[in-house]
Short mmCIF file of C-alpha atoms and ligand atoms in Angstrom, two decimals:
data_model
loop_
_atom_site.label_atom_id
_atom_site.label_comp_id
_atom_site.label_asym_id
_atom_site.label_seq_id
_atom_site.Cartn_x
_atom_site.Cartn_y
_atom_site.Cartn_z
CA MET A 213 0.40 -0.09 0.53
CA ASP A 214 3.42 2.40 0.33
CA ARG A 215 2.41 3.38 -3.58
CA THR A 216 5.67 5.82 -3.10
CA ASN A 217 7.05 6.51 -6.84
CA LEU A 218 8.08 9.84 -6.03
CA HIS A 219 10.61 8.20 -4.14
CA ARG A 220 10.96 5.34 -6.32
CA ILE A 221 11.80 8.26 -8.91
CA TRP A 222 13.83 10.92 -6.80
CA LYS A 223 15.92 7.67 -6.33
CA ALA A 224 16.26 6.47 -10.76
CA ILE A 225 18.16 10.43 -10.68
CA LEU A 226 19.86 10.05 -8.04
CA ILE A 227 21.64 7.01 -9.25
CA GLY A 228 22.11 8.37 -12.43
CA ILE A 229 23.50 11.83 -11.26
CA ILE A 230 26.13 9.23 -9.69
CA LEU A 231 26.65 6.91 -13.03
CA VAL A 232 27.12 10.68 -14.17
CA VAL A 233 29.65 11.59 -12.42
CA ALA A 234 31.90 8.21 -12.71
CA MET A 235 31.68 9.05 -16.02
CA ALA A 236 32.54 12.25 -15.76
CA CYS A 237 35.27 11.49 -13.44
CA TYR A 238 36.25 8.41 -15.96
CA PHE A 239 36.99 10.63 -18.86
CA VAL A 240 38.33 13.57 -16.17
CA PRO A 241 40.42 12.11 -13.68
CA VAL A 242 41.28 15.59 -12.42
CA LEU A 243 37.83 15.98 -11.42
CA LEU A 244 37.56 12.31 -9.45
CA VAL A 245 41.51 14.02 -7.61
CA THR A 246 39.07 17.24 -6.82
CA ILE A 247 35.73 15.04 -4.44
CA GLY A 248 37.84 12.76 -3.41
CA LEU A 249 39.66 15.84 -1.49
CA LEU A 250 36.87 17.28 -1.22
CA LEU A 251 35.32 14.50 0.63
CA LEU A 252 38.54 13.20 2.51
CA LEU A 253 37.89 17.71 4.46
CA LEU A 254 34.83 17.13 5.05
CA LEU A 255 35.85 13.51 7.06
CA CYS A 256 38.61 15.82 8.57
CA ALA A 257 35.99 19.06 9.64
CA ARG A 258 33.39 16.47 10.28
CA PHE A 259 35.91 14.20 13.41
CA ALA A 260 36.73 18.54 14.17
CA TYR A 261 33.39 18.77 14.30
CA GLN A 262 32.03 19.21 18.19
CA GLY A 263 28.28 19.33 17.11
CA ARG A 264 27.33 16.11 17.44
CA ASP A 265 22.89 15.65 18.50
CA ARG A 266 22.20 19.46 19.06
CA TYR A 267 20.18 18.68 15.33
CA ILE A 268 17.88 16.85 14.50
CA PRO A 269 18.12 15.41 10.93
CA ASN A 270 15.38 16.84 8.38
CA LEU A 271 15.90 19.79 9.65
CA TYR A 272 19.11 21.38 11.91
CA ALA A 273 17.61 24.67 12.47
CA ARG A 274 17.55 24.91 16.13
CA ASP A 275 20.31 24.66 18.36
CA ILE A 276 18.95 21.86 20.84
CA ARG A 277 20.63 23.67 23.71
CA VAL A 278 17.54 27.26 23.94
CA TYR A 279 16.32 23.64 25.63
CA ASP A 280 16.68 23.06 29.45
CA ASP A 281 18.49 19.73 30.14
CA ASP A 282 15.50 17.16 30.44
CA TYR A 283 13.58 17.98 26.89
CA ARG A 284 17.22 17.97 26.01
CA THR A 285 17.51 14.62 26.97
CA PHE A 286 14.66 13.74 25.41
CA ILE A 287 15.22 14.66 22.11
CA VAL A 288 19.16 13.16 21.90
CA ARG A 289 17.17 10.02 23.41
CA THR A 290 14.53 9.83 21.21
CA LEU A 291 16.98 10.33 18.42
CA SER A 292 19.12 7.04 19.06
CA ASP A 293 15.62 5.44 20.21
CA LEU A 294 14.65 6.92 16.34
CA ARG A 295 17.34 5.69 13.77
CA LYS A 296 17.22 2.44 14.63
CA ARG A 297 13.70 2.27 13.23
CA ARG A 298 14.16 3.88 9.95
CA ILE A 299 11.51 3.19 7.15
CA HIS A 300 11.41 3.97 3.75
CA GLY A 301 8.04 4.26 3.37
CA HIS A 302 4.58 6.41 5.37
CA THR A 303 4.83 5.91 9.17
CA LEU A 304 1.10 6.78 9.08
CA LEU A 305 0.52 4.11 5.90
CA TRP A 306 3.39 0.91 7.84
CA GLU A 307 0.92 2.16 10.76
CA THR A 308 -1.98 1.42 9.02
CA SER A 309 -1.52 -2.52 7.38
CA ARG A 310 0.33 -3.28 10.68
CA LEU A 311 -3.82 -2.65 12.12
CA ALA A 312 -5.99 -4.48 10.15
CA THR A 313 -8.03 -6.56 13.47
CA PRO A 314 -9.26 -4.58 16.32
CA CYS A 315 -7.65 -5.37 19.96
CA HIS A 316 -10.86 -6.62 20.95
CA PRO A 317 -13.18 -8.40 17.87
CA ASP A 318 -16.64 -6.06 19.18
CA SER A 319 -14.57 -3.52 20.15
CA ASP A 320 -15.66 -0.31 19.75
CA GLU A 321 -12.52 1.25 18.79
CA LEU A 322 -11.29 4.77 16.85
CA LEU A 323 -9.02 5.42 14.27
CA LEU A 324 -8.55 9.35 14.15
CA ASP A 325 -7.07 11.34 11.66
CA LEU A 326 -6.14 14.57 13.30
CA GLY A 327 -5.81 16.93 10.00
CA VAL A 328 -7.41 15.73 7.19
CA TRP A 329 -6.96 19.02 4.32
CA ILE A 330 -8.38 17.21 1.44
CA GLY A 331 -9.21 14.58 3.15
CA TRP A 332 -6.31 11.95 1.73
CA SER A 333 -5.09 10.96 4.97
CA THR A 334 -7.96 9.09 5.84
CA ARG A 335 -9.65 7.50 3.21
CA LEU A 336 -6.60 6.04 2.77
CA ILE A 337 -6.33 4.40 6.92
CA SER A 338 -9.72 3.55 5.53
CA ASP A 339 -8.51 1.28 2.25
CA ILE A 340 -6.05 -0.42 3.79
CA CYS A 341 -7.60 -1.67 6.82
CA GLY A 342 -10.96 -1.02 5.88
CA ARG A 343 -12.63 -0.18 8.83
CA THR A 344 -14.39 3.43 9.61
CA VAL A 345 -11.85 6.52 10.18
CA TYR A 346 -12.79 9.97 11.18
CA GLY A 347 -11.25 12.57 10.40
CA PHE A 348 -11.21 16.48 12.14
CA ASP A 349 -10.93 19.57 9.84
CA THR A 350 -11.73 23.12 10.68
CA PHE A 351 -11.09 23.00 5.82
CA SER A 352 -10.67 26.61 6.63
CA GLY A 353 -6.75 25.93 7.86
CA LEU A 354 -5.02 26.11 10.75
CA VAL A 355 -6.10 28.37 14.24
CA GLU A 356 -2.79 29.14 15.30
CA ASP A 357 -0.15 30.38 13.32
CA TRP A 358 2.71 27.90 13.79
CA ARG A 359 6.46 28.67 13.66
CA VAL A 360 8.88 25.58 12.39
CA ASP A 361 11.37 25.80 14.84
CA ASP A 362 13.38 28.68 13.72
CA GLN A 363 12.64 29.16 10.17
CA THR A 364 9.15 30.42 9.53
CA VAL A 365 5.94 31.24 10.54
CA ILE A 366 3.29 29.33 8.73
CA LYS A 367 0.17 31.85 8.97
CA ARG A 368 -3.27 31.11 10.77
CA GLY A 369 -5.57 30.46 7.63
CA THR A 370 -2.96 28.55 5.79
CA PHE A 371 -4.54 24.92 3.81
CA SER A 372 -7.72 26.54 3.93
CA LEU A 373 -10.65 24.08 0.77
CA SER A 374 -10.47 27.69 -0.58
CA GLU A 375 -6.51 28.43 -0.97
CA PRO A 376 -6.47 27.94 -5.24
CA PHE A 377 -4.23 25.19 -4.46
CA ALA A 378 -6.52 23.31 -2.64
CA GLN A 379 -9.19 23.86 -5.05
CA ARG A 380 -5.81 22.25 -8.12
CA PHE A 381 -5.35 19.06 -5.72
CA LEU A 382 -9.23 18.81 -5.08
CA ARG A 383 -9.58 19.08 -8.97
CA ASP A 384 -6.56 16.48 -10.15
CA THR A 385 -7.42 14.19 -7.32
CA GLY A 386 -10.98 13.94 -7.99
CA VAL A 387 -12.60 14.46 -4.77
CA THR A 388 -15.48 17.12 -4.88
CA LEU A 389 -16.49 19.04 -1.59
CA HIS A 390 -20.79 18.77 -0.36
CA GLU A 391 -21.96 21.66 2.00
CA GLY A 392 -17.54 22.60 2.51
CA LEU A 393 -17.33 18.83 3.26
CA PRO A 394 -14.87 16.21 0.44
CA ALA A 395 -16.54 13.66 -0.33
CA ALA A 396 -16.14 9.99 1.54
CA LEU A 397 -16.23 8.24 -2.44
CA GLY A 398 -17.32 5.77 -1.67
CA ARG A 399 -14.94 4.74 1.79
CA PRO A 400 -15.93 4.29 5.30
CA VAL A 401 -15.06 8.20 6.56
CA GLN A 402 -16.90 10.77 8.04
CA PHE A 403 -15.33 13.71 8.17
CA VAL A 404 -16.34 16.28 11.34
CA ARG A 405 -16.00 19.98 10.76
CA GLY A 406 -14.85 22.75 13.37
CA SER A 407 -11.40 23.73 15.52
CA THR A 408 -10.42 20.64 17.21
CA TYR A 409 -10.83 22.37 20.26
CA ASP A 410 -14.12 22.19 19.57
CA THR A 411 -15.33 19.17 17.68
CA LEU A 412 -13.68 16.68 19.58
CA ALA A 413 -14.72 16.37 22.47
CA PRO A 414 -18.18 15.78 22.07
CA PHE A 415 -17.33 13.68 19.43
CA LEU A 416 -16.07 10.98 22.64
CA ALA A 417 -18.52 12.08 24.42
CA ALA A 418 -20.79 10.54 21.80
CA ARG A 419 -18.54 7.67 22.23
CA PRO A 420 -18.65 6.96 25.80
CA ASP A 421 -16.86 3.43 25.52
CA ALA A 422 -15.04 3.88 22.34
CA SER A 423 -11.08 3.99 22.70
CA ILE A 424 -8.31 5.29 20.30
CA ARG A 425 -6.92 3.23 18.73
CA LEU A 426 -4.80 5.02 15.60
CA PHE A 427 -4.35 8.69 16.65
CA HIS A 428 -3.31 10.30 13.49
CA MET A 429 -1.62 13.36 14.41
CA ASP A 430 -1.52 16.76 11.62
CA LEU A 431 -2.53 19.36 13.38
CA ASP A 432 1.31 20.18 12.57
CA THR A 433 1.08 23.31 15.75
CA TYR A 434 2.04 22.15 19.16
CA GLU A 435 -1.11 23.75 20.71
CA SER A 436 -4.00 22.20 18.48
CA CYS A 437 -1.26 18.78 19.63
CA LEU A 438 -0.73 19.21 22.91
CA HIS A 439 -5.02 19.69 23.33
CA ALA A 440 -5.92 16.10 21.19
CA LEU A 441 -3.49 15.40 24.32
CA GLU A 442 -5.36 16.04 26.64
CA THR A 443 -8.57 16.05 25.23
CA CYS A 444 -8.33 11.98 23.88
CA LYS A 445 -6.61 11.37 27.59
CA ASP A 446 -9.11 8.93 28.76
CA ARG A 447 -9.01 7.30 25.27
CA PHE A 448 -6.20 5.81 25.06
CA ILE A 449 -5.36 2.58 25.51
CA GLU A 450 -2.32 0.07 26.09
CA GLY A 451 -1.58 -0.64 22.46
CA SER A 452 -2.90 2.88 21.29
CA ILE A 453 -0.74 3.52 18.20
CA LEU A 454 0.05 7.57 17.77
CA VAL A 455 1.78 8.18 14.65
CA PHE A 456 2.54 12.57 14.20
CA ASP A 457 3.10 13.89 11.37
CA GLU A 458 5.73 16.40 12.13
CA TYR A 459 7.20 15.14 15.39
CA LEU A 460 11.21 16.06 14.43
CA VAL A 461 10.22 19.39 15.25
CA THR A 462 10.92 20.20 18.38
CA ASN A 463 8.58 23.06 19.27
CA GLY A 464 5.88 21.60 18.05
CA GLU A 465 4.30 18.12 17.61
CA MET A 466 7.43 16.47 19.31
CA ARG A 467 7.47 18.91 22.67
CA ALA A 468 3.55 18.23 22.91
CA PHE A 469 4.06 14.48 24.01
CA TYR A 470 6.85 15.42 25.58
CA GLU A 471 5.04 17.16 27.91
CA PHE A 472 1.54 14.48 28.27
CA GLN A 473 3.74 12.18 28.47
CA ARG A 474 5.59 13.29 31.55
CA LYS A 475 2.65 14.67 33.18
CA TYR A 476 0.56 11.94 33.39
CA GLU A 477 4.11 9.20 33.08
CA LEU A 478 3.04 7.25 30.20
CA GLU A 479 5.08 4.23 28.88
CA TRP A 480 5.56 4.03 25.24
CA ARG A 481 7.94 2.89 22.79
CA TYR A 482 9.06 4.33 19.62
CA ARG A 483 8.07 2.30 16.53
CA ALA A 484 8.93 3.91 13.68
CA TRP A 485 10.77 6.44 11.50
CA GLY A 486 9.37 8.03 7.92
CA LEU A 487 8.16 9.73 5.27
CA GLU A 488 5.39 12.18 6.17
CA ILE A 489 2.18 12.05 4.64
CA TRP A 490 1.34 14.60 2.92
CA GLU A 491 2.86 13.27 -1.18
CA MET A 492 0.07 10.92 -1.42
CA ASN A 493 -1.85 13.29 -1.79
CA ILE A 494 0.19 13.51 -5.12
CA GLU A 495 -0.37 10.03 -5.80
CA MET A 496 -3.47 10.64 -5.88
CA VAL A 497 -3.73 12.45 -9.04
CA THR A 498 -6.10 10.19 -11.52
CA ALA A 499 -3.95 11.38 -14.63
CA PRO A 500 -0.82 10.05 -15.44
CA TRP A 501 1.00 12.89 -17.94
CA LYS A 502 -0.79 15.01 -15.03
CA ARG A 503 0.84 12.35 -11.87
CA VAL A 504 4.38 12.47 -13.82
CA ALA A 505 4.18 16.48 -13.91
CA TYR A 506 3.07 16.58 -10.40
CA TYR A 507 6.34 14.39 -9.34
CA ILE A 508 8.40 16.61 -11.08
CA VAL A 509 7.36 19.88 -9.95
CA ALA A 510 7.51 17.69 -6.26
CA ILE A 511 11.30 16.94 -6.11
CA ALA A 512 12.66 19.78 -8.17
CA LEU A 513 10.07 22.83 -5.48
CA TYR A 514 11.13 20.28 -2.73
CA TRP A 515 15.90 19.96 -3.57
CA LEU A 516 15.74 23.67 -5.08
CA LEU A 517 13.00 25.32 -3.05
CA GLY A 518 12.15 23.27 0.14
CA ASP A 519 13.93 21.80 3.49
CA GLY A 520 15.98 19.55 0.85
CA ARG A 521 17.63 23.22 0.73
CA TYR A 522 19.80 22.10 3.32
CA ALA A 523 22.01 19.62 1.62
CA TRP A 524 22.81 21.73 -1.04
CA ALA A 525 22.70 25.80 -0.07
CA CYS A 526 26.51 26.13 1.53
CA PHE A 527 25.57 29.73 2.97
CA SER A 528 23.35 28.50 4.60
CA ARG A 529 23.73 27.55 8.98
CA ARG A 530 21.30 24.19 8.14
CA PHE A 531 24.32 23.33 5.09
CA TRP A 532 26.93 22.83 7.27
CA ARG A 533 25.08 21.68 10.09
CA PHE A 534 23.85 18.86 8.03
CA TRP A 535 27.14 17.69 6.41
CA LEU A 536 29.09 18.63 9.06
CA SER A 537 27.67 16.05 12.40
CA ALA A 538 24.65 14.88 11.05
CA PRO A 539 25.00 10.51 10.91
CA LEU A 540 26.25 9.38 8.10
CA GLY A 541 22.90 6.79 8.42
CA ASP A 542 20.78 10.01 8.88
CA ILE A 543 22.43 11.72 5.10
CA PHE A 544 22.20 9.09 3.62
CA PHE A 545 18.49 9.07 4.42
CA MET A 546 17.54 12.38 4.29
CA LEU A 547 19.00 11.55 0.56
CA GLY A 548 16.72 9.28 -0.64
CA ALA A 549 13.85 10.63 -0.01
CA ALA A 550 12.57 13.48 -1.78
CA GLY A 551 10.20 14.58 1.01
CA GLN A 552 9.71 15.62 4.80
CA ARG A 553 11.05 12.35 7.12
CA LYS A 554 9.83 14.07 10.29
CA SER A 555 6.92 11.03 10.64
CA VAL A 556 7.20 8.84 13.90
CA SER A 557 4.49 7.16 15.05
CA LEU A 558 5.36 4.45 18.74
CA GLU A 559 2.54 2.70 20.73
CA ILE A 560 1.32 3.55 25.08
CA THR A 561 2.49 0.82 26.60
CA GLY A 562 1.45 1.13 29.97
CA LEU A 563 -1.24 4.33 30.97
CA GLY A 564 0.57 5.49 33.90
CA LYS A 565 -0.84 8.05 36.16
CA LEU A 566 -3.59 7.77 34.01
CA GLU A 567 -4.48 4.37 34.66
CA ARG A 568 -4.59 5.48 37.99
CA ILE A 569 -6.84 8.62 37.17
CA ARG A 570 -9.38 6.34 35.58
CA ARG A 571 -10.00 4.08 38.86
CA GLY A 572 -9.88 6.98 41.15
CA ASP A 573 -13.09 8.41 38.80
CA GLN A 574 -15.09 5.05 38.73
CA ARG A 575 -14.47 4.87 42.78
CA SER A 576 -15.87 8.31 42.64
CA ASP A 577 -18.55 6.75 40.27
C1 SAM B 845 -1.00 19.92 7.08
S1 SAM B 845 -2.80 19.84 6.96
C2 SAM B 845 -3.52 18.26 6.77
C3 SAM B 845 -2.54 16.85 5.66
C4 SAM B 845 -3.37 15.76 5.77
N1 SAM B 845 -3.40 14.81 7.13
C5 SAM B 845 -2.61 15.30 4.01
O1 SAM B 845 -2.07 14.50 4.12
O2 SAM B 845 -3.77 15.41 3.50
C6 SAM B 845 -3.33 20.63 8.05
C7 SAM B 845 -4.68 20.74 9.15
O3 SAM B 845 -4.67 20.16 9.54
C8 SAM B 845 -6.03 21.39 9.90
N2 SAM B 845 -6.11 21.90 11.50
C9 SAM B 845 -4.76 22.73 12.25
N3 SAM B 845 -5.35 22.58 13.91
C10 SAM B 845 -6.72 22.60 13.64
C11 SAM B 845 -7.74 22.09 14.18
N4 SAM B 845 -6.99 22.83 15.40
N5 SAM B 845 -8.59 21.74 14.50
C12 SAM B 845 -9.05 21.45 13.15
N6 SAM B 845 -7.87 21.57 12.25
C13 SAM B 845 -6.77 21.51 12.37
C14 SAM B 845 -5.54 22.80 8.89
O4 SAM B 845 -7.10 23.46 8.67
C15 SAM B 845 -4.69 21.47 7.87
O5 SAM B 845 -6.37 21.26 6.94
#
């Protein structure tokens, strides 16, 4: 189900580039010597550089020494743990394909997709596991400004379905709107419109016995993420899978989960680190020639203007942080995809204080 053609095409381009450089080295040996010297220089500089563990892969934007000791330790541990759990595909699809049967056959387990945009993440979850999925969105964009570490601020209202870009994607992927909601397109999905600050609690109250099996967080901002975790906390169970689409942003979803798990002394373990789900929208473009055009534009935009710039824009700090401080495994992992690898999943293995709070509640009933 992991239809990552975008990345297959990028890998083919990479192999093409390597072959062209190898041929050029064969015919112009001085090129081989130059490349060899540059690599040697880089290796020496990496050896001398002391900045290991201060930057997280894919961003290299914020020096984590700005945080207190506890959070910094959490980030460092997170990265060493995640490196053992790299996957090449999309974390959400990977997790969903492992969800096929409910934990308990007659259970009322919820699969929640928080932040759906034109709805493909929700439909894809349902396609893979064949179950009902609930998608939440304002459909009028972010409800607060989103500062991505020390980089750009993405303004409140971004990702509204009225934006020309969204309108184009709706058309090209065959999604129609009905009273402002994206169509289910034959899948058992239900979209809930409104800010999760208003919709999530009543939605759960209407399903008092339902636990959350899959919690896909793609609301992007720290505030919305923390609010959703707090609102859903009584419905998490051992075995709940939480997928965070933008986890490797240290002032966003990671920070929210860090505070949440600490407050309730949750037990949990990381499961996967892979690609974000957004780009699967391109795989859903219906006309093949348009899809190919989207692949090419997406690859070019990512490497020329998007986050991929940090790999070659030598006048930026991120370039030096990446090439000097990223572990070699991370460098190959990052270069191997034309897209963001910030998506991380984890499993709740023990409820900590949440269990005690629930027992206390039952006793007082
Ligand atoms: C990055 S987009 C989601 C992309 C989608 N998961 C996909 O793969 O195509 C983030 C979405 O979250 C929505 N959003 C952000 N904060 C929200 C909130 N508090 N309540 C409801 N929707 C919110 C935005 O409207 C936006 O559509």
